Short mmCIF file of C-alpha atoms in Angstrom, two decimals:
data_model
loop_
_atom_site.label_atom_id
_atom_site.label_comp_id
_atom_site.label_asym_id
_atom_site.label_seq_id
_atom_site.Cartn_x
_atom_site.Cartn_y
_atom_site.Cartn_z
CA MET X 1 33.55 47.50 26.14
CA GLY X 2 33.68 48.22 29.89
CA SER X 3 36.76 48.08 32.01
CA ARG X 4 35.55 44.93 33.72
CA ASP X 5 35.01 43.08 30.35
CA MET X 6 38.42 44.43 29.09
CA SER X 7 40.12 43.18 32.30
CA ALA X 8 38.63 39.65 31.90
CA ASN X 9 39.53 39.59 28.22
CA TRP X 10 43.07 40.58 28.95
CA ARG X 11 43.43 37.88 31.62
CA ARG X 12 42.09 35.33 29.21
CA ARG X 13 44.57 36.24 26.49
CA HIS X 14 47.58 36.46 28.88
CA ARG X 15 46.85 33.70 31.40
CA TRP X 16 50.02 31.69 30.41
CA ILE X 17 52.16 34.71 30.85
CA LEU X 18 50.65 35.28 34.30
CA ALA X 19 51.26 31.67 35.18
CA LEU X 20 54.94 31.93 34.17
CA LEU X 21 55.33 35.11 36.22
CA TRP X 22 53.99 33.48 39.38
CA LEU X 23 55.65 30.12 38.87
CA PRO X 24 58.93 31.01 40.57
CA VAL X 25 57.07 31.76 43.87
CA PRO X 26 56.56 28.10 45.01
CA GLY X 27 59.95 27.22 43.50
CA VAL X 28 61.75 29.66 45.65
CA ALA X 29 59.87 28.35 48.70
CA ALA X 30 60.75 24.72 47.87
CA SER X 31 64.42 25.59 47.28
CA GLY X 32 64.71 27.30 50.69
CA ILE X 33 63.23 24.31 52.43
CA PHE X 34 65.61 21.96 50.65
CA ARG X 35 68.66 24.06 51.61
CA GLY X 36 67.44 24.18 55.22
CA TYR X 37 66.70 27.91 55.40
CA GLY X 38 64.68 29.15 58.25
CA PHE X 39 61.02 30.01 57.82
CA GLY X 40 61.67 33.77 58.01
CA HIS X 41 64.35 33.60 55.35
CA ILE X 42 62.14 31.57 53.07
CA LEU X 43 59.27 34.02 53.62
CA ILE X 44 61.40 36.99 52.72
CA GLU X 45 62.73 35.43 49.42
CA THR X 46 59.36 34.22 48.52
CA GLY X 47 57.92 37.66 49.23
CA ILE X 48 60.53 39.40 47.05
CA VAL X 49 59.75 37.14 44.04
CA ALA X 50 55.98 37.53 44.64
CA VAL X 51 56.25 41.34 44.78
CA PHE X 52 58.34 41.34 41.54
CA ALA X 53 55.61 39.13 39.84
CA LEU X 54 52.96 41.40 41.20
CA LEU X 55 54.72 44.53 39.85
CA VAL X 56 55.20 42.99 36.40
CA THR X 57 51.59 41.84 36.28
CA THR X 58 50.25 45.23 37.36
CA ALA X 59 52.49 47.08 34.91
CA SER X 60 51.43 44.75 32.04
CA PHE X 61 47.76 45.24 32.93
CA ALA X 62 48.23 48.97 33.25
CA HIS X 63 49.90 49.07 29.83
CA ALA X 64 47.05 47.06 28.30
CA SER X 65 44.49 49.41 29.93
CA ALA X 66 46.27 52.45 28.60
CA TRP X 67 46.42 50.97 25.08
CA TRP X 68 42.71 50.06 25.13
CA LEU X 69 41.75 53.54 26.45
CA LYS X 70 43.87 55.23 23.81
CA GLU X 71 42.24 53.12 21.09
CA GLU X 72 38.76 53.82 22.34
CA THR X 73 39.46 57.57 22.82
CA SER X 74 41.01 57.85 19.40
CA SER X 75 38.07 56.03 17.78
CA HIS X 76 35.57 58.26 19.53
CA ALA X 77 37.56 61.49 18.93
CA ALA X 78 37.93 60.69 15.24
CA ALA X 79 34.26 60.24 14.67
CA PRO X 80 33.27 63.97 14.55
CA TYR X 81 36.19 64.63 12.19
CA ARG X 82 35.10 61.83 9.90
CA GLN X 83 31.53 63.30 9.94
CA LEU X 84 32.91 66.76 9.18
CA HIS X 85 35.04 65.35 6.33
CA ASP X 86 32.10 63.50 4.87
CA ALA X 87 29.91 66.63 5.11
CA MET X 88 32.56 68.73 3.33
CA GLU X 89 32.90 66.14 0.63
CA ARG X 90 29.14 66.15 0.00
CA TYR X 91 29.14 69.99 -0.07
CA ARG X 92 32.07 70.03 -2.55
CA LEU X 93 30.25 67.53 -4.74
CA LEU X 94 27.12 69.71 -4.80
CA PHE X 95 29.30 72.73 -5.66
CA ASP X 96 31.47 71.12 -8.29
CA SER X 97 28.70 69.17 -10.09
CA ASN X 98 26.06 71.88 -9.91
CA PRO X 99 24.77 72.54 -13.50
CA HIS X 100 24.67 76.24 -12.79
CA PRO X 101 27.82 78.33 -12.67
CA MET X 102 28.87 78.90 -9.03
CA TRP X 103 31.80 80.56 -7.41
CA VAL X 104 33.15 81.96 -4.15
CA TYR X 105 34.70 85.46 -4.14
CA GLU X 106 36.50 87.42 -1.34
CA GLU X 107 34.36 90.40 -0.26
CA GLY X 108 37.23 92.85 0.09
CA SER X 109 39.31 92.14 -3.03
CA LEU X 110 36.45 90.76 -5.04
CA ARG X 111 38.81 88.07 -6.33
CA PHE X 112 37.65 84.53 -7.09
CA LEU X 113 38.53 81.90 -4.47
CA ALA X 114 36.82 78.91 -6.01
CA VAL X 115 34.77 78.20 -9.20
CA ASN X 116 32.89 75.15 -10.26
CA ASP X 117 33.07 73.16 -13.59
CA ALA X 118 29.94 74.80 -14.92
CA ALA X 119 31.43 78.33 -14.52
CA ILE X 120 34.57 77.22 -16.38
CA ASP X 121 32.51 75.79 -19.23
CA ARG X 122 30.15 78.82 -19.57
CA TYR X 123 32.71 81.62 -19.24
CA GLY X 124 35.58 79.97 -21.08
CA TYR X 125 38.37 80.60 -18.59
CA SER X 126 40.53 77.82 -17.05
CA ARG X 127 40.36 77.40 -13.33
CA ASP X 128 43.81 78.90 -12.80
CA VAL X 129 42.97 81.92 -14.93
CA PHE X 130 39.66 82.40 -13.06
CA LEU X 131 41.48 82.33 -9.64
CA ALA X 132 43.67 85.20 -10.88
CA MET X 133 40.62 87.34 -11.79
CA THR X 134 37.95 89.34 -9.90
CA ILE X 135 34.19 89.36 -10.38
CA LYS X 136 34.70 92.74 -12.25
CA ASP X 137 36.47 90.86 -15.05
CA ILE X 138 33.29 88.97 -16.06
CA ARG X 139 31.23 92.04 -16.54
CA PRO X 140 31.06 94.38 -19.49
CA PRO X 141 33.18 97.49 -18.49
CA GLU X 142 30.14 99.80 -18.51
CA ASP X 143 28.38 97.64 -15.91
CA VAL X 144 31.32 97.67 -13.35
CA PRO X 145 30.21 100.86 -11.54
CA ALA X 146 26.74 99.39 -10.87
CA LEU X 147 28.44 96.19 -9.65
CA LEU X 148 30.66 98.10 -7.19
CA GLU X 149 27.62 100.00 -5.81
CA SER X 150 25.80 96.69 -5.37
CA VAL X 151 28.66 94.90 -3.47
CA ALA X 152 29.21 98.08 -1.29
CA ARG X 153 25.80 97.60 0.12
CA ASN X 154 27.07 94.32 1.60
CA PRO X 155 23.69 92.65 2.23
CA GLY X 156 23.57 90.03 4.97
CA GLY X 157 21.98 86.66 4.38
CA ILE X 158 20.72 85.42 1.06
CA ASP X 159 20.80 88.18 -1.53
CA ARG X 160 18.91 87.98 -4.84
CA SER X 161 20.34 90.94 -6.68
CA GLY X 162 18.29 90.52 -9.81
CA SER X 163 19.37 90.51 -13.46
CA TRP X 164 22.87 91.32 -14.58
CA ARG X 165 24.88 91.18 -17.73
CA HIS X 166 27.96 88.91 -17.79
CA GLN X 167 30.61 88.47 -20.34
CA THR X 168 32.53 85.39 -21.55
CA LYS X 169 36.24 85.16 -22.43
CA ASP X 170 35.41 85.67 -26.18
CA GLY X 171 33.27 88.78 -25.39
CA ALA X 172 29.82 87.31 -25.65
CA VAL X 173 27.39 89.04 -23.34
CA PHE X 174 24.51 87.11 -21.78
CA ASP X 175 21.96 87.73 -18.94
CA VAL X 176 22.10 86.11 -15.53
CA GLU X 177 20.19 86.30 -12.30
CA ILE X 178 22.43 86.24 -9.25
CA THR X 179 21.75 84.71 -5.84
CA SER X 180 24.45 84.88 -3.19
CA HIS X 181 25.06 84.52 0.56
CA PRO X 182 27.93 85.27 2.88
CA LEU X 183 30.30 82.63 4.30
CA GLN X 184 33.80 82.15 5.78
CA PHE X 185 36.15 80.59 3.25
CA ALA X 186 39.76 79.69 4.09
CA GLY X 187 39.73 82.33 6.77
CA SER X 188 38.31 85.08 4.52
CA ARG X 189 34.95 86.82 4.47
CA ALA X 190 33.44 85.73 1.20
CA ARG X 191 30.25 85.16 -0.70
CA LEU X 192 29.02 82.04 -2.41
CA VAL X 193 27.32 82.93 -5.80
CA LEU X 194 24.95 81.06 -8.13
CA ALA X 195 24.50 82.56 -11.60
CA ASP X 196 21.30 81.48 -13.43
CA ASP X 197 21.62 82.04 -17.22
CA VAL X 198 18.35 83.62 -18.19
CA THR X 199 19.34 84.68 -21.73
CA GLU X 200 16.88 82.34 -23.53
CA ARG X 201 13.99 83.16 -21.11
CA LYS X 202 14.59 86.94 -21.62
CA ARG X 203 14.63 86.46 -25.39
CA ALA X 204 11.39 84.53 -25.28
CA GLU X 205 9.80 87.18 -23.04
CA GLU X 206 11.03 89.92 -25.40
CA ALA X 207 9.58 88.03 -28.39
CA VAL X 208 6.16 87.80 -26.68
CA ARG X 209 6.28 91.46 -25.81
CA ALA X 210 7.14 92.48 -29.36
CA ALA X 211 4.31 90.25 -30.72
CA GLU X 212 1.84 91.88 -28.33
CA GLU X 213 3.01 95.39 -29.38
CA ARG X 214 2.52 94.49 -33.08
CA PHE X 215 -0.99 93.18 -32.34
CA HIS X 216 -1.96 96.24 -30.37
CA SER X 217 -0.66 98.54 -33.10
CA ALA X 218 -2.49 96.73 -35.83
CA PHE X 219 -5.68 96.49 -33.70
CA ASP X 220 -5.70 100.12 -32.67
CA HIS X 221 -4.91 101.56 -36.18
CA ALA X 222 -7.23 99.21 -38.19
CA PRO X 223 -9.53 101.19 -40.52
CA ILE X 224 -12.46 99.01 -39.52
CA GLY X 225 -14.18 98.72 -36.18
CA MET X 226 -12.82 95.93 -34.05
CA ASN X 227 -13.44 94.75 -30.47
CA LEU X 228 -12.66 91.94 -28.03
CA LEU X 229 -15.27 90.41 -25.70
CA ASP X 230 -14.94 88.19 -22.66
CA LEU X 231 -16.93 85.01 -22.15
CA GLU X 232 -19.85 87.05 -20.56
CA GLY X 233 -20.03 89.22 -23.71
CA ARG X 234 -18.44 92.34 -22.07
CA PHE X 235 -16.04 94.59 -24.02
CA VAL X 236 -12.47 94.18 -22.83
CA GLN X 237 -10.84 96.07 -25.78
CA VAL X 238 -12.07 98.28 -28.70
CA ASN X 239 -10.22 100.15 -31.34
CA ARG X 240 -10.62 103.75 -32.39
CA ALA X 241 -12.63 102.94 -35.49
CA PHE X 242 -15.19 101.01 -33.45
CA SER X 243 -15.48 103.84 -30.84
CA ALA X 244 -16.01 106.43 -33.64
CA MET X 245 -18.59 104.14 -35.41
CA ILE X 246 -20.93 103.81 -32.39
CA GLY X 247 -20.21 107.19 -30.78
CA TYR X 248 -18.75 105.99 -27.45
CA GLU X 249 -15.40 106.67 -25.92
CA GLU X 250 -13.27 103.55 -25.32
CA GLU X 251 -13.43 104.04 -21.55
CA GLU X 252 -17.22 104.10 -21.73
CA LEU X 253 -17.38 100.82 -23.56
CA LEU X 254 -15.13 98.64 -21.42
CA GLY X 255 -17.15 96.42 -19.10
CA LYS X 256 -20.42 96.97 -21.10
CA THR X 257 -22.17 94.27 -23.08
CA CYS X 258 -23.31 94.34 -26.69
CA GLN X 259 -26.90 94.28 -25.56
CA SER X 260 -26.48 97.43 -23.43
CA ILE X 261 -25.45 99.48 -26.44
CA THR X 262 -27.95 97.95 -28.86
CA HIS X 263 -31.22 99.64 -29.59
CA PRO X 264 -34.21 97.62 -28.22
CA GLU X 265 -35.92 97.60 -31.65
#
């Protein structure tokens, strides 16, 4: 609302008050005439009352203007703070409700400054206990030196420090992949950490690796000749018995076709 609109609005709301303030002016003039005062005397008394009414009117309008300006200024000034508060609430919601364990730790002391619900659930510590610990306390003791060496490098920006072993309150050890980045938290230099539990994935990878090793061992040591061909009929793998049977080294056979080692007759 502009000042001109505000002025008109104020006059509309307070027109009766303004009328009452200026009403004594003609009354003083009429009284002076009735009592036979001279024109100069009447003019002076009327002028005094008019000046008083004018001062009261001006003061009232100035008060209304100051109130309006304060309200408008407060409203506009509060907007950035509301936006900041809303942004902080959204960020806290993303932190607290994230399904992965997350925490903030102080870079110097390594103590926890904040933890989310997923971390409390996965590691088994209450929030109060967590905030009395450091990030060393959720590692197996033998892994702490490597941890200290890693944080001493103090990488800037987002850091994906790879796979680590973490330990729960009851001593269970599991594998995580750590992603972190620096931030200022409550006036301290800190890092925000996300821990992705990769225990099941690593177990599955290890099971596949073990199965492949068993296959290769059985294939290589089989007493009969065995080979694997691709879709074009080229050798991709042969075992020792097959190499000995046809008189070729394994390296010589890889990439060849069956036709290339078969007698034309």
